[in-house]
Amino acid sequence: MTHCLWCGVSFTPPIRWSTLFELRATEGYCKKCQRKLAPLLHSAALCRLCGRSLDALEPRYVAGDMCSDCQQWEAGEWRGVLEKNRSLYSYNSFLKELMTQFKFRGDAALIKGFKDDLQRLYHRFFKNYLPVPIPISPSRMQERAFNQALLMAELLPVEPVPVLQRTFQNQKQSKKTKSERLQTIQNPFTLAEKQASDVMNRPIVLVDDIYTTGSTVRQAALALQELHPSRIASMTLAR
């Protein structure tokens, strides 16, 4: 028996071989809270690049197996920078509330309830990729005391490699127009040289909490190019 990380109700988590012999109770969410989430991978059609549900878009925003946003990314200088993104959930009102509590009110334990889902996402799409968490700026770290992307990456079955550092924090992507998001701007990401050799010529999956416009993961992918990764993809909790 354990308690839901969100509502606090007692529930019995499902028994799995991976947790059968653990001494501590599995941390997670009750069925009622889980039903408030909107899993993306259940959609019949996903954009082959960003992983958004094509079923939820008007036909004029879809061309073949790609959404219109990704068509724009691939039509310019960002073509081929990112192999693909896959996300667990749509960013609905419930997940927004949960993420606000997690990121801005310091409830870091909430991310632990997604461990099994994050590991399944990794095994399904990114097996053998090295997880690289998206860093936050020193000023943002001072505000929050933790990096949410690193906490996510530490739940994966492969140890993350924090090879990137962030020198400054850009304006939130959600506050920019589409044309502003597609413009070439100063890249906030640079390599942390001490760990750069660990990822040379390896496939990399960038780990972040939310895929909003795709700008952040593409800038991070661009900063990794000099390491000659065989592939660069991204995985996020929400889309």
mmCIF file of C-alpha atoms in Angstrom:
data_model
loop_
_atom_site.group_PDB
_atom_site.id
_atom_site.type_symbol
_atom_site.label_atom_id
_atom_site.label_comp_id
_atom_site.label_asym_id
_atom_site.label_seq_id
_atom_site.Cartn_x
_atom_site.Cartn_y
_atom_site.Cartn_z
ATOM 1 C CA MET A 1 0.000 0.000 0.000
ATOM 2 C CA THR A 2 1.276 3.463 -0.840
ATOM 3 C CA HIS A 3 -0.045 7.007 -1.142
ATOM 4 C CA CYS A 4 -0.714 8.917 -4.341
ATOM 5 C CA LEU A 5 1.923 11.603 -4.821
ATOM 6 C CA TRP A 6 -0.748 14.058 -5.951
ATOM 7 C CA CYS A 7 -3.983 13.541 -4.015
ATOM 8 C CA GLY A 8 -2.593 11.520 -1.098
ATOM 9 C CA VAL A 9 -5.149 8.708 -1.274
ATOM 10 C CA SER A 10 -3.967 5.201 -0.332
ATOM 11 C CA PHE A 11 -3.747 2.713 -3.196
ATOM 12 C CA THR A 12 -2.091 -0.568 -4.114
ATOM 13 C CA PRO A 13 0.382 -0.113 -6.980
ATOM 14 C CA PRO A 14 0.564 -2.793 -9.679
ATOM 15 C CA ILE A 15 3.076 -5.566 -9.000
ATOM 16 C CA ARG A 16 5.973 -5.719 -11.470
ATOM 17 C CA TRP A 17 9.097 -7.867 -11.553
ATOM 18 C CA SER A 18 11.208 -4.714 -11.450
ATOM 19 C CA THR A 19 9.718 -3.654 -8.101
ATOM 20 C CA LEU A 20 8.695 -7.003 -6.592
ATOM 21 C CA PHE A 21 11.658 -7.239 -4.214
ATOM 22 C CA GLU A 22 12.038 -3.562 -3.355
ATOM 23 C CA LEU A 23 11.843 -2.830 0.366
ATOM 24 C CA ARG A 24 10.296 0.600 -0.004
ATOM 25 C CA ALA A 25 6.836 1.272 -1.394
ATOM 26 C CA THR A 26 6.584 2.204 -5.052
ATOM 27 C CA GLU A 27 5.955 5.919 -5.532
ATOM 28 C CA GLY A 28 3.247 6.790 -8.003
ATOM 29 C CA TYR A 29 -0.217 8.075 -8.796
ATOM 30 C CA CYS A 30 -3.577 6.479 -8.075
ATOM 31 C CA LYS A 31 -5.847 5.372 -10.920
ATOM 32 C CA LYS A 32 -8.098 8.404 -10.504
ATOM 33 C CA CYS A 33 -5.184 10.786 -11.023
ATOM 34 C CA GLN A 34 -3.737 8.694 -13.839
ATOM 35 C CA ARG A 35 -7.049 8.971 -15.700
ATOM 36 C CA LYS A 36 -6.622 12.754 -15.694
ATOM 37 C CA LEU A 37 -3.496 12.402 -17.831
ATOM 38 C CA ALA A 38 -3.711 12.335 -21.634
ATOM 39 C CA PRO A 39 -1.231 9.751 -22.991
ATOM 40 C CA LEU A 40 0.114 10.748 -26.379
ATOM 41 C CA LEU A 41 1.408 7.389 -27.526
ATOM 42 C CA HIS A 42 -2.169 6.026 -27.650
ATOM 43 C CA SER A 43 -2.891 8.311 -30.599
ATOM 44 C CA ALA A 44 -3.339 6.524 -33.915
ATOM 45 C CA ALA A 45 -1.169 9.058 -35.741
ATOM 46 C CA LEU A 46 1.810 10.995 -34.419
ATOM 47 C CA CYS A 47 3.960 13.518 -36.229
ATOM 48 C CA ARG A 48 7.020 11.489 -37.177
ATOM 49 C CA LEU A 49 9.316 14.282 -36.037
ATOM 50 C CA CYS A 50 7.888 15.999 -32.925
ATOM 51 C CA GLY A 51 5.496 13.261 -31.775
ATOM 52 C CA ARG A 52 2.382 15.419 -31.434
ATOM 53 C CA SER A 53 -1.005 13.872 -32.134
ATOM 54 C CA LEU A 54 -1.992 14.534 -35.747
ATOM 55 C CA ASP A 55 -5.535 13.396 -34.924
ATOM 56 C CA ALA A 56 -5.959 16.514 -32.774
ATOM 57 C CA LEU A 57 -4.990 18.913 -35.578
ATOM 58 C CA GLU A 58 -7.091 20.388 -38.351
ATOM 59 C CA PRO A 59 -6.232 18.807 -41.724
ATOM 60 C CA ARG A 60 -4.702 22.064 -42.994
ATOM 61 C CA TYR A 61 -1.976 21.744 -40.325
ATOM 62 C CA VAL A 62 -0.973 18.248 -41.455
ATOM 63 C CA ALA A 63 0.959 17.131 -44.529
ATOM 64 C CA GLY A 64 1.449 13.390 -44.747
ATOM 65 C CA ASP A 65 2.994 12.224 -41.482
ATOM 66 C CA MET A 66 4.256 15.618 -40.312
ATOM 67 C CA CYS A 67 2.670 18.639 -38.648
ATOM 68 C CA SER A 68 2.997 22.117 -40.124
ATOM 69 C CA ASP A 69 5.372 23.312 -37.366
ATOM 70 C CA CYS A 70 7.866 20.564 -38.152
ATOM 71 C CA GLN A 71 7.526 21.263 -41.873
ATOM 72 C CA GLN A 72 8.688 24.798 -41.155
ATOM 73 C CA TRP A 73 11.589 23.624 -39.027
ATOM 74 C CA GLU A 74 12.691 21.216 -41.744
ATOM 75 C CA ALA A 75 12.334 23.799 -44.530
ATOM 76 C CA GLY A 76 15.078 26.051 -43.147
ATOM 77 C CA GLU A 77 18.489 25.950 -41.533
ATOM 78 C CA TRP A 78 17.310 23.620 -38.763
ATOM 79 C CA ARG A 79 16.687 20.746 -41.165
ATOM 80 C CA GLY A 80 17.956 17.437 -39.792
ATOM 81 C CA VAL A 81 19.200 18.890 -36.486
ATOM 82 C CA LEU A 82 16.771 16.731 -34.485
ATOM 83 C CA GLU A 83 16.018 13.125 -35.403
ATOM 84 C CA LYS A 84 12.723 12.968 -33.494
ATOM 85 C CA ASN A 85 10.976 13.809 -30.241
ATOM 86 C CA ARG A 86 8.655 11.579 -28.273
ATOM 87 C CA SER A 87 6.581 12.707 -25.297
ATOM 88 C CA LEU A 88 4.464 10.801 -22.800
ATOM 89 C CA TYR A 89 1.489 13.140 -22.393
ATOM 90 C CA SER A 90 -0.360 16.073 -23.856
ATOM 91 C CA TYR A 91 0.042 19.159 -21.693
ATOM 92 C CA ASN A 92 -3.532 19.326 -20.407
ATOM 93 C CA SER A 93 -4.842 21.331 -17.445
ATOM 94 C CA PHE A 94 -4.150 18.574 -14.905
ATOM 95 C CA LEU A 95 -0.556 18.072 -16.001
ATOM 96 C CA LYS A 96 -0.029 21.833 -16.091
ATOM 97 C CA GLU A 97 -1.155 22.069 -12.465
ATOM 98 C CA LEU A 98 1.087 19.160 -11.502
ATOM 99 C CA MET A 99 4.107 20.636 -13.305
ATOM 100 C CA THR A 100 3.549 24.011 -11.638
ATOM 101 C CA GLN A 101 3.693 22.298 -8.252
ATOM 102 C CA PHE A 102 6.780 20.355 -9.338
ATOM 103 C CA LYS A 103 8.836 23.128 -10.940
ATOM 104 C CA PHE A 104 7.789 26.346 -9.261
ATOM 105 C CA ARG A 105 6.756 25.214 -5.785
ATOM 106 C CA GLY A 106 9.641 22.857 -5.179
ATOM 107 C CA ASP A 107 7.758 19.550 -4.956
ATOM 108 C CA ALA A 108 10.548 17.584 -6.635
ATOM 109 C CA ALA A 109 9.190 14.194 -5.491
ATOM 110 C CA LEU A 110 6.294 14.433 -7.978
ATOM 111 C CA ILE A 111 8.512 13.400 -10.886
ATOM 112 C CA LYS A 112 9.192 10.016 -9.260
ATOM 113 C CA GLY A 113 5.648 8.923 -10.042
ATOM 114 C CA PHE A 114 6.531 8.888 -13.752
ATOM 115 C CA LYS A 115 9.558 6.615 -13.422
ATOM 116 C CA ASP A 116 7.986 3.516 -14.997
ATOM 117 C CA ASP A 117 6.466 5.477 -17.893
ATOM 118 C CA LEU A 118 9.719 7.312 -18.593
ATOM 119 C CA GLN A 119 11.660 4.063 -18.608
ATOM 120 C CA ARG A 120 9.168 2.464 -20.985
ATOM 121 C CA LEU A 121 9.419 5.492 -23.290
ATOM 122 C CA TYR A 122 13.206 5.221 -23.245
ATOM 123 C CA HIS A 123 13.229 1.475 -23.972
ATOM 124 C CA ARG A 124 10.684 1.809 -26.779
ATOM 125 C CA PHE A 125 12.289 4.652 -28.711
ATOM 126 C CA PHE A 126 15.769 5.402 -27.365
ATOM 127 C CA LYS A 127 17.452 2.170 -26.313
ATOM 128 C CA ASN A 128 21.256 2.606 -26.286
ATOM 129 C CA TYR A 129 20.983 6.412 -26.527
ATOM 130 C CA LEU A 130 22.908 8.429 -23.931
ATOM 131 C CA PRO A 131 20.549 10.658 -21.901
ATOM 132 C CA VAL A 132 21.653 14.306 -21.806
ATOM 133 C CA PRO A 133 19.479 16.542 -19.595
ATOM 134 C CA ILE A 134 18.659 20.051 -20.776
ATOM 135 C CA PRO A 135 20.432 22.359 -18.305
ATOM 136 C CA ILE A 136 19.007 25.462 -16.687
ATOM 137 C CA SER A 137 20.888 28.702 -16.124
ATOM 138 C CA PRO A 138 22.688 29.441 -12.833
ATOM 139 C CA SER A 139 20.072 32.075 -11.978
ATOM 140 C CA ARG A 140 17.215 29.606 -12.574
ATOM 141 C CA MET A 141 19.019 26.991 -10.499
ATOM 142 C CA GLN A 142 19.279 29.484 -7.668
ATOM 143 C CA GLU A 143 15.519 30.050 -7.847
ATOM 144 C CA ARG A 144 14.482 26.379 -7.945
ATOM 145 C CA ALA A 145 17.384 24.564 -6.246
ATOM 146 C CA PHE A 146 17.081 21.695 -8.767
ATOM 147 C CA ASN A 147 17.037 21.050 -12.489
ATOM 148 C CA GLN A 148 13.800 19.288 -13.412
ATOM 149 C CA ALA A 149 15.314 17.725 -16.551
ATOM 150 C CA LEU A 150 18.171 16.188 -14.574
ATOM 151 C CA LEU A 151 15.729 14.689 -12.056
ATOM 152 C CA MET A 152 13.860 13.108 -14.983
ATOM 153 C CA ALA A 153 17.041 11.789 -16.582
ATOM 154 C CA GLU A 154 18.148 10.211 -13.311
ATOM 155 C CA LEU A 155 15.030 7.995 -13.422
ATOM 156 C CA LEU A 156 16.175 6.357 -16.657
ATOM 157 C CA PRO A 157 18.021 3.003 -16.762
ATOM 158 C CA VAL A 158 21.171 4.653 -18.192
ATOM 159 C CA GLU A 159 23.154 7.187 -16.178
ATOM 160 C CA PRO A 160 22.730 10.684 -17.667
ATOM 161 C CA VAL A 161 25.688 12.654 -18.963
ATOM 162 C CA PRO A 162 25.378 16.389 -18.149
ATOM 163 C CA VAL A 163 27.502 17.429 -21.105
ATOM 164 C CA LEU A 164 25.689 20.727 -21.715
ATOM 165 C CA GLN A 165 25.681 23.939 -19.729
ATOM 166 C CA ARG A 166 23.377 26.931 -20.093
ATOM 167 C CA THR A 167 24.894 30.378 -19.895
ATOM 168 C CA PHE A 168 21.654 32.370 -19.882
ATOM 169 C CA GLN A 169 17.881 31.889 -19.915
ATOM 170 C CA ASN A 170 15.932 32.914 -23.018
ATOM 171 C CA GLN A 171 12.451 34.367 -22.968
ATOM 172 C CA LYS A 172 9.880 31.580 -22.689
ATOM 173 C CA GLN A 173 9.110 30.069 -26.091
ATOM 174 C CA SER A 174 5.376 30.163 -25.407
ATOM 175 C CA LYS A 175 5.538 33.965 -25.274
ATOM 176 C CA LYS A 176 7.104 34.320 -28.736
ATOM 177 C CA THR A 177 5.411 34.409 -32.122
ATOM 178 C CA LYS A 178 6.026 31.541 -34.502
ATOM 179 C CA SER A 179 8.306 33.677 -36.704
ATOM 180 C CA GLU A 180 10.345 34.710 -33.642
ATOM 181 C CA ARG A 181 10.765 31.083 -32.613
ATOM 182 C CA LEU A 182 12.104 30.125 -36.029
ATOM 183 C CA GLN A 183 14.665 32.906 -36.144
ATOM 184 C CA THR A 184 18.321 32.223 -35.471
ATOM 185 C CA ILE A 185 19.147 33.673 -32.062
ATOM 186 C CA GLN A 186 22.096 33.401 -29.738
ATOM 187 C CA ASN A 187 22.396 29.836 -28.509
ATOM 188 C CA PRO A 188 22.252 29.651 -24.695
ATOM 189 C CA PHE A 189 23.887 26.195 -24.655
ATOM 190 C CA THR A 190 27.585 25.373 -24.674
ATOM 191 C CA LEU A 191 29.562 22.206 -24.019
ATOM 192 C CA ALA A 192 30.886 21.264 -20.620
ATOM 193 C CA GLU A 193 34.337 20.255 -21.831
ATOM 194 C CA LYS A 194 35.190 17.907 -18.985
ATOM 195 C CA GLN A 195 32.473 15.463 -20.064
ATOM 196 C CA ALA A 196 32.444 16.061 -23.813
ATOM 197 C CA SER A 197 34.606 13.033 -24.607
ATOM 198 C CA ASP A 198 32.027 10.734 -22.979
ATOM 199 C CA VAL A 199 29.513 11.276 -25.781
ATOM 200 C CA MET A 200 31.721 11.518 -28.876
ATOM 201 C CA ASN A 201 30.122 9.700 -31.831
ATOM 202 C CA ARG A 202 27.324 8.290 -29.664
ATOM 203 C CA PRO A 203 23.533 8.502 -30.124
ATOM 204 C CA ILE A 204 22.103 11.102 -27.733
ATOM 205 C CA VAL A 205 18.612 11.677 -26.376
ATOM 206 C CA LEU A 206 18.006 15.086 -24.851
ATOM 207 C CA VAL A 207 15.745 14.967 -21.780
ATOM 208 C CA ASP A 208 13.415 17.828 -20.854
ATOM 209 C CA ASP A 209 10.105 18.280 -19.077
ATOM 210 C CA ILE A 210 8.000 19.956 -21.794
ATOM 211 C CA TYR A 211 8.295 20.186 -25.580
ATOM 212 C CA THR A 212 6.619 23.492 -26.413
ATOM 213 C CA THR A 213 7.893 24.703 -29.781
ATOM 214 C CA GLY A 214 10.975 22.536 -30.318
ATOM 215 C CA SER A 215 13.331 25.507 -30.158
ATOM 216 C CA THR A 216 15.059 24.525 -26.912
ATOM 217 C CA VAL A 217 15.919 20.952 -27.915
ATOM 218 C CA ARG A 218 17.096 22.085 -31.344
ATOM 219 C CA GLN A 219 19.409 24.703 -29.859
ATOM 220 C CA ALA A 220 20.775 22.051 -27.507
ATOM 221 C CA ALA A 221 21.198 19.634 -30.411
ATOM 222 C CA LEU A 222 23.072 22.302 -32.356
ATOM 223 C CA ALA A 223 25.492 22.808 -29.464
ATOM 224 C CA LEU A 224 26.238 19.070 -29.505
ATOM 225 C CA GLN A 225 27.123 18.927 -33.214
ATOM 226 C CA GLU A 226 30.862 19.292 -32.705
ATOM 227 C CA LEU A 227 30.840 16.010 -30.770
ATOM 228 C CA HIS A 228 29.695 14.260 -33.982
ATOM 229 C CA PRO A 229 26.850 12.305 -32.381
ATOM 230 C CA SER A 230 25.493 9.533 -34.579
ATOM 231 C CA ARG A 231 21.951 10.739 -33.794
ATOM 232 C CA ILE A 232 20.299 13.361 -31.619
ATOM 233 C CA ALA A 233 16.694 12.929 -30.453
ATOM 234 C CA SER A 234 14.686 14.200 -27.511
ATOM 235 C CA MET A 235 12.190 12.844 -25.009
ATOM 236 C CA THR A 236 9.910 14.863 -22.749
ATOM 237 C CA LEU A 237 7.223 14.254 -20.184
ATOM 238 C CA ALA A 238 4.735 16.548 -21.930
ATOM 239 C CA ARG A 239 4.040 17.904 -25.405
#
